[in-house]
JSON list of C-alpha atoms in Angstrom, two decimals:
[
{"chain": "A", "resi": 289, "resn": "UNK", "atom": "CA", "xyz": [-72.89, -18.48, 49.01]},
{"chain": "A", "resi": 290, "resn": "UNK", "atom": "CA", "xyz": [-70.36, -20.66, 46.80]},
{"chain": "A", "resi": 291, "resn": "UNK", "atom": "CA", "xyz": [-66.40, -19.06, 46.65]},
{"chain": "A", "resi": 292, "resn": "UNK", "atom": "CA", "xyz": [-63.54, -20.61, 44.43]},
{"chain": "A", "resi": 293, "resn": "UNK", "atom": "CA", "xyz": [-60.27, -19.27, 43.83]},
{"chain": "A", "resi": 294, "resn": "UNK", "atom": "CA", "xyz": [-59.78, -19.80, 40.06]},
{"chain": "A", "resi": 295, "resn": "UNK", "atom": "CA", "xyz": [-56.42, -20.85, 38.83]},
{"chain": "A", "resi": 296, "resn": "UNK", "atom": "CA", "xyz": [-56.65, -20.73, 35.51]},
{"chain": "A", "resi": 297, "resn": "UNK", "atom": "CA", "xyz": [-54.77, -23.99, 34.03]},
{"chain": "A", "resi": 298, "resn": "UNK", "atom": "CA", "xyz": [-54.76, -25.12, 30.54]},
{"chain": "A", "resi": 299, "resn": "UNK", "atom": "CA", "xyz": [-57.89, -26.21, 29.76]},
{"chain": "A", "resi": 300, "resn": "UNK", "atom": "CA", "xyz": [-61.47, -26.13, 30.56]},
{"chain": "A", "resi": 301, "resn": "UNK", "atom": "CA", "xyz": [-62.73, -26.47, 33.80]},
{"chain": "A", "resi": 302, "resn": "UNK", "atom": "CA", "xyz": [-66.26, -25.86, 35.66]},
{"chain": "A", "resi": 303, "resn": "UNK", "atom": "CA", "xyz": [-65.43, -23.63, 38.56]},
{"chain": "A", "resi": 304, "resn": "UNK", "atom": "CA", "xyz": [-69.20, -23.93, 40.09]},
{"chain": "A", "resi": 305, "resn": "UNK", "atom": "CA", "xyz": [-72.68, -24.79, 39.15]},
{"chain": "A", "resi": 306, "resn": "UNK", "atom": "CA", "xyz": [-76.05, -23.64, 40.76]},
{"chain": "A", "resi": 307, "resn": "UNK", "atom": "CA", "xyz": [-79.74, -24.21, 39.24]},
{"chain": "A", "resi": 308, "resn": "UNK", "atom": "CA", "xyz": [-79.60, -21.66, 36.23]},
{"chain": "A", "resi": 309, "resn": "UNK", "atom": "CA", "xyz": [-76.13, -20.71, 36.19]},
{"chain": "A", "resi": 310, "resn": "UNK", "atom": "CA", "xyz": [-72.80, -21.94, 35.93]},
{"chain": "A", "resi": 311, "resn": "UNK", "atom": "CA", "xyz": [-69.12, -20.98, 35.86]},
{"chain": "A", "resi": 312, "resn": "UNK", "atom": "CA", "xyz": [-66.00, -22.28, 34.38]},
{"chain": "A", "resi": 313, "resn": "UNK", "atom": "CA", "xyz": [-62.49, -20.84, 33.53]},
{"chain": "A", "resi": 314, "resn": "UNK", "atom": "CA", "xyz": [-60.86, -21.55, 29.88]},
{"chain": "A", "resi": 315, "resn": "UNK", "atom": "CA", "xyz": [-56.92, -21.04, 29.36]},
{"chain": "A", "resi": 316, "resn": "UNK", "atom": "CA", "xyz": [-56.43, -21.77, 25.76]},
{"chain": "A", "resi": 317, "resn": "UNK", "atom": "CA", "xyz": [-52.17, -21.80, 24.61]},
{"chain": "A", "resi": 318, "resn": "UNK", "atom": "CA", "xyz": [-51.27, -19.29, 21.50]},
{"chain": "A", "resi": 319, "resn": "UNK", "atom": "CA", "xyz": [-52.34, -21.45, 18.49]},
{"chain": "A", "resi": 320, "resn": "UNK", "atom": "CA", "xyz": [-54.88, -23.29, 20.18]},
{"chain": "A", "resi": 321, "resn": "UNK", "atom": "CA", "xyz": [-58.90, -23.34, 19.71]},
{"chain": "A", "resi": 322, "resn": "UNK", "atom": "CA", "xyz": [-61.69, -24.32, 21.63]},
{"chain": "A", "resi": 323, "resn": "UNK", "atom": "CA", "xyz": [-65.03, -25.42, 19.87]},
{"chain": "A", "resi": 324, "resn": "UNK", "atom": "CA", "xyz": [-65.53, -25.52, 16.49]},
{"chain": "A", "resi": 325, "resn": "UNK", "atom": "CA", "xyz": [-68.03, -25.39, 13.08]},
{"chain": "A", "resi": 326, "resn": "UNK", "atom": "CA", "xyz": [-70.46, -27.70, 15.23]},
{"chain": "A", "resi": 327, "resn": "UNK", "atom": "CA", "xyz": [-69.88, -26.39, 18.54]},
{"chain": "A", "resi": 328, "resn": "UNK", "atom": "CA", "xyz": [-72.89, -25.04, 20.38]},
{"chain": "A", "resi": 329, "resn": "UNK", "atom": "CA", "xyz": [-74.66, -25.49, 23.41]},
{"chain": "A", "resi": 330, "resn": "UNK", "atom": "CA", "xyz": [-78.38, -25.66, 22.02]},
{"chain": "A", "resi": 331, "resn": "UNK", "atom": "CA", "xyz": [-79.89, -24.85, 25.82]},
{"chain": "A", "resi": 332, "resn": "UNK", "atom": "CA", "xyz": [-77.64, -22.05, 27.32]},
{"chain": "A", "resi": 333, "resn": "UNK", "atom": "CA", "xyz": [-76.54, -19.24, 26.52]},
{"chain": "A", "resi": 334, "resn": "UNK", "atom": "CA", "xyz": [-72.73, -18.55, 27.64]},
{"chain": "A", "resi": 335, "resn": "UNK", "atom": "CA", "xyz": [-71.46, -15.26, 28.64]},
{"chain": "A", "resi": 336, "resn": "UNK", "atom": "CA", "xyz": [-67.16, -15.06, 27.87]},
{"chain": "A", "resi": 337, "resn": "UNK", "atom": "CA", "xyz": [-65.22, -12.43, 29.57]},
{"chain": "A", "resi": 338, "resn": "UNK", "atom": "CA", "xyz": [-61.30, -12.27, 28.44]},
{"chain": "A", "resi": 339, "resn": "UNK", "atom": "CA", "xyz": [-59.43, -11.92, 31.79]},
{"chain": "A", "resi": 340, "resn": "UNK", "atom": "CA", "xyz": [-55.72, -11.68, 29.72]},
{"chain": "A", "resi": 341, "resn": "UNK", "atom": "CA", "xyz": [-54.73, -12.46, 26.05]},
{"chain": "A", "resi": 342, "resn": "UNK", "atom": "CA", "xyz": [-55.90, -11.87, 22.58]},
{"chain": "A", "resi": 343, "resn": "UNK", "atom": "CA", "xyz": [-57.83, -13.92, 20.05]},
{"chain": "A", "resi": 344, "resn": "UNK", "atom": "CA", "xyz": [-60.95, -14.38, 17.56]},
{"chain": "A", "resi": 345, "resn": "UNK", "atom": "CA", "xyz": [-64.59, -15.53, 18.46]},
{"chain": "A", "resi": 346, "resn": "UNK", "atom": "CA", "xyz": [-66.37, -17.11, 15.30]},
{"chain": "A", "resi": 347, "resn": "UNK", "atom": "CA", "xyz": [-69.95, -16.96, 16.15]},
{"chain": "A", "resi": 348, "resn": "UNK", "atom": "CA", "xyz": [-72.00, -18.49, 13.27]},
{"chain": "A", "resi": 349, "resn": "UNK", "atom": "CA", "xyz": [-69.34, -17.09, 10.77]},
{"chain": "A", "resi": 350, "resn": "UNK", "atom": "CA", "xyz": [-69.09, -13.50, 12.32]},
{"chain": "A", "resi": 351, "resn": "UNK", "atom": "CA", "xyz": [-65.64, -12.40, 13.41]},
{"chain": "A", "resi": 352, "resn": "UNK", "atom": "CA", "xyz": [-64.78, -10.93, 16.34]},
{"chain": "A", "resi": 353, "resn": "UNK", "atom": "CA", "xyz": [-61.46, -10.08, 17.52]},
{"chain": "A", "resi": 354, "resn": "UNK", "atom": "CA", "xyz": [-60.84, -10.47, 21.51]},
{"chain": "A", "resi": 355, "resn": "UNK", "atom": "CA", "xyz": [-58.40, -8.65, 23.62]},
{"chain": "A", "resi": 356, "resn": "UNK", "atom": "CA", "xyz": [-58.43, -8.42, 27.91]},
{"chain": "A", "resi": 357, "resn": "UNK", "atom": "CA", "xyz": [-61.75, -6.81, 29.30]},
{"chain": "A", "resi": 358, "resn": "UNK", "atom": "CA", "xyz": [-63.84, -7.76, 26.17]},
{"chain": "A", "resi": 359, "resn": "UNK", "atom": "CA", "xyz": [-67.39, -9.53, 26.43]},
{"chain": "A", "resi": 360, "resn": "UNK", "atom": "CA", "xyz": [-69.00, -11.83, 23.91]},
{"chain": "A", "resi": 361, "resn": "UNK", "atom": "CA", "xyz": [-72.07, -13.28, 24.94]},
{"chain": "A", "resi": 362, "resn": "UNK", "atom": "CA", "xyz": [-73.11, -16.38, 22.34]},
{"chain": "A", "resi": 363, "resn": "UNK", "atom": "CA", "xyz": [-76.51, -17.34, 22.27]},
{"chain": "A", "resi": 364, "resn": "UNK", "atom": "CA", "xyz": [-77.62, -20.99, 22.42]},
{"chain": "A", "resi": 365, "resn": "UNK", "atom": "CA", "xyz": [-78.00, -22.14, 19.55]},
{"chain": "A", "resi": 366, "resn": "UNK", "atom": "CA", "xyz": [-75.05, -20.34, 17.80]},
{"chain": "A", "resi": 367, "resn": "UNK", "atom": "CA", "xyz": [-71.99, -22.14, 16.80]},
{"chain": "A", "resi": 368, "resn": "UNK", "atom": "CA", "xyz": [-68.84, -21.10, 17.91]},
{"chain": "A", "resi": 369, "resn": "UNK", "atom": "CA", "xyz": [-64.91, -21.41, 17.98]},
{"chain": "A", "resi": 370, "resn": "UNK", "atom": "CA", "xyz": [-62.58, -19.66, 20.58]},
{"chain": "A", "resi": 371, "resn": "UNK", "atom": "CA", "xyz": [-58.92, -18.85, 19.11]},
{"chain": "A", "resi": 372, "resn": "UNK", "atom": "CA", "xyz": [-56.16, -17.93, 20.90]},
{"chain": "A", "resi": 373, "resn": "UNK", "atom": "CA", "xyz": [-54.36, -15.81, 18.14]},
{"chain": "A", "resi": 374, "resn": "UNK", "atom": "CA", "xyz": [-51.87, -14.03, 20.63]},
{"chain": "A", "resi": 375, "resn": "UNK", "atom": "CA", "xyz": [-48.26, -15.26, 21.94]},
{"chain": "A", "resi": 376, "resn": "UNK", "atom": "CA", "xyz": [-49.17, -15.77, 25.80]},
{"chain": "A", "resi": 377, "resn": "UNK", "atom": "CA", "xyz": [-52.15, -17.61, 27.09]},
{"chain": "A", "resi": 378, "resn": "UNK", "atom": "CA", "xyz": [-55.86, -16.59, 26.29]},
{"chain": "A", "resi": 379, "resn": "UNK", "atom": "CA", "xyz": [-57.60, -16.51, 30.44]},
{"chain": "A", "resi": 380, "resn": "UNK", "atom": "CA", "xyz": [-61.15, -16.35, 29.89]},
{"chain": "A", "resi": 381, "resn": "UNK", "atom": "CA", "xyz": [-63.92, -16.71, 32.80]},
{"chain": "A", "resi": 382, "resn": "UNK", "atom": "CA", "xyz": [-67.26, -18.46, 31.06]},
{"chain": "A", "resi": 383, "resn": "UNK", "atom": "CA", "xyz": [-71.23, -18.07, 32.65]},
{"chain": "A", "resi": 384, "resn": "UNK", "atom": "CA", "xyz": [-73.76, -20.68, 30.70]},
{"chain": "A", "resi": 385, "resn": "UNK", "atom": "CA", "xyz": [-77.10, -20.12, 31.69]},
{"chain": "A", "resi": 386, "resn": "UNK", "atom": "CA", "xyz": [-78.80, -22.41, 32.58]},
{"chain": "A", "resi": 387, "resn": "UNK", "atom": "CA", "xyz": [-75.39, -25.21, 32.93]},
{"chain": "A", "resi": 388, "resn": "UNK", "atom": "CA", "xyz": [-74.12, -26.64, 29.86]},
{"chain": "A", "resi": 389, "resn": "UNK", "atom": "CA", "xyz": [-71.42, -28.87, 31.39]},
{"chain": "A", "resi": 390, "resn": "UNK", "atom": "CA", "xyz": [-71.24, -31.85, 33.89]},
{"chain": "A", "resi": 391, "resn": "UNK", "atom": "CA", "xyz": [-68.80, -31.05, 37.24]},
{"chain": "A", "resi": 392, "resn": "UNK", "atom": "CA", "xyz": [-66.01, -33.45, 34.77]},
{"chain": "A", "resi": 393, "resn": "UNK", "atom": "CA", "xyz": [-66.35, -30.69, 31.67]},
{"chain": "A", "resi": 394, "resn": "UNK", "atom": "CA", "xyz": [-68.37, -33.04, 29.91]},
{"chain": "A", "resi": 395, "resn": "UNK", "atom": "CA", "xyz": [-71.28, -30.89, 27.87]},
{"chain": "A", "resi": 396, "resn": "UNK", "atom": "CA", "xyz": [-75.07, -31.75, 29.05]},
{"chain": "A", "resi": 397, "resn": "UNK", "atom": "CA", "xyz": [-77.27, -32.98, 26.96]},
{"chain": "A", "resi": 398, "resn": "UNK", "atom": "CA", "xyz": [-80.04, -30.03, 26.22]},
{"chain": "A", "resi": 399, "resn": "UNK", "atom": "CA", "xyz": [-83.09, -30.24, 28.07]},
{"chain": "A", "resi": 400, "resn": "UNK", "atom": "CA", "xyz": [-81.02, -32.60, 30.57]},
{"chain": "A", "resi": 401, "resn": "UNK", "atom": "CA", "xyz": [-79.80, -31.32, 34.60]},
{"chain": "A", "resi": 402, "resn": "UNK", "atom": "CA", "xyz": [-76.23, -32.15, 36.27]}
]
């Protein structure tokens, strides 16, 4: 069994890795993004829950507006961008399966392990 209290700071930050899965928290500030046109992990799939906040997902040009308890999951492959469009911090809790980051936040190379 792994256990972590998350915190939720500005920023990105993996929380835990196993084999296949991962976790990692994401506090974006109002105004702020996360990813972009050529942003996407092209061997996991990540699974984004919003803890608190409001904002947009842009998933290969689709819209989707984000508000507490909403799920998005983003297939690998798909680019993406994560806005915070509200006035008070965006709290979202990410799952990549298999990992798409390095314990530091850096993203893996595809095909490659931690």
């Amino acid at each position: 069994m792994k256990h972590k209290l998350c915190r939720f700071g500005k920023g990105f930050r993996v929380a835990f890795d196993l084999r296949k899965a991962q976790a990692a928290e994401m506090v974006l500030a109002p105004g702020d993004s996360e990813g972009g046109p050529d942003n996407r992990h092209r061997a996991a799939d990540q699974w984004l829950f919003v803890l608190a906040g409001s904002g947009l997902a842009i998933v290969d040009g689709v819209r989707q507006r984000l508000k507490a308890g909403s799920l998005v999951v983003i297939e690998r492959g798909e680019r993406h961008e994560i806005r915070n469009t509200g006035r008070t911090l965006l709290r979202t809790l990410n799952f990549y399966t298999p990992p798409a980051y390095r314990a530091d936040g850096e993203p893996l190379p595809a095909g490659r392990k931690r």
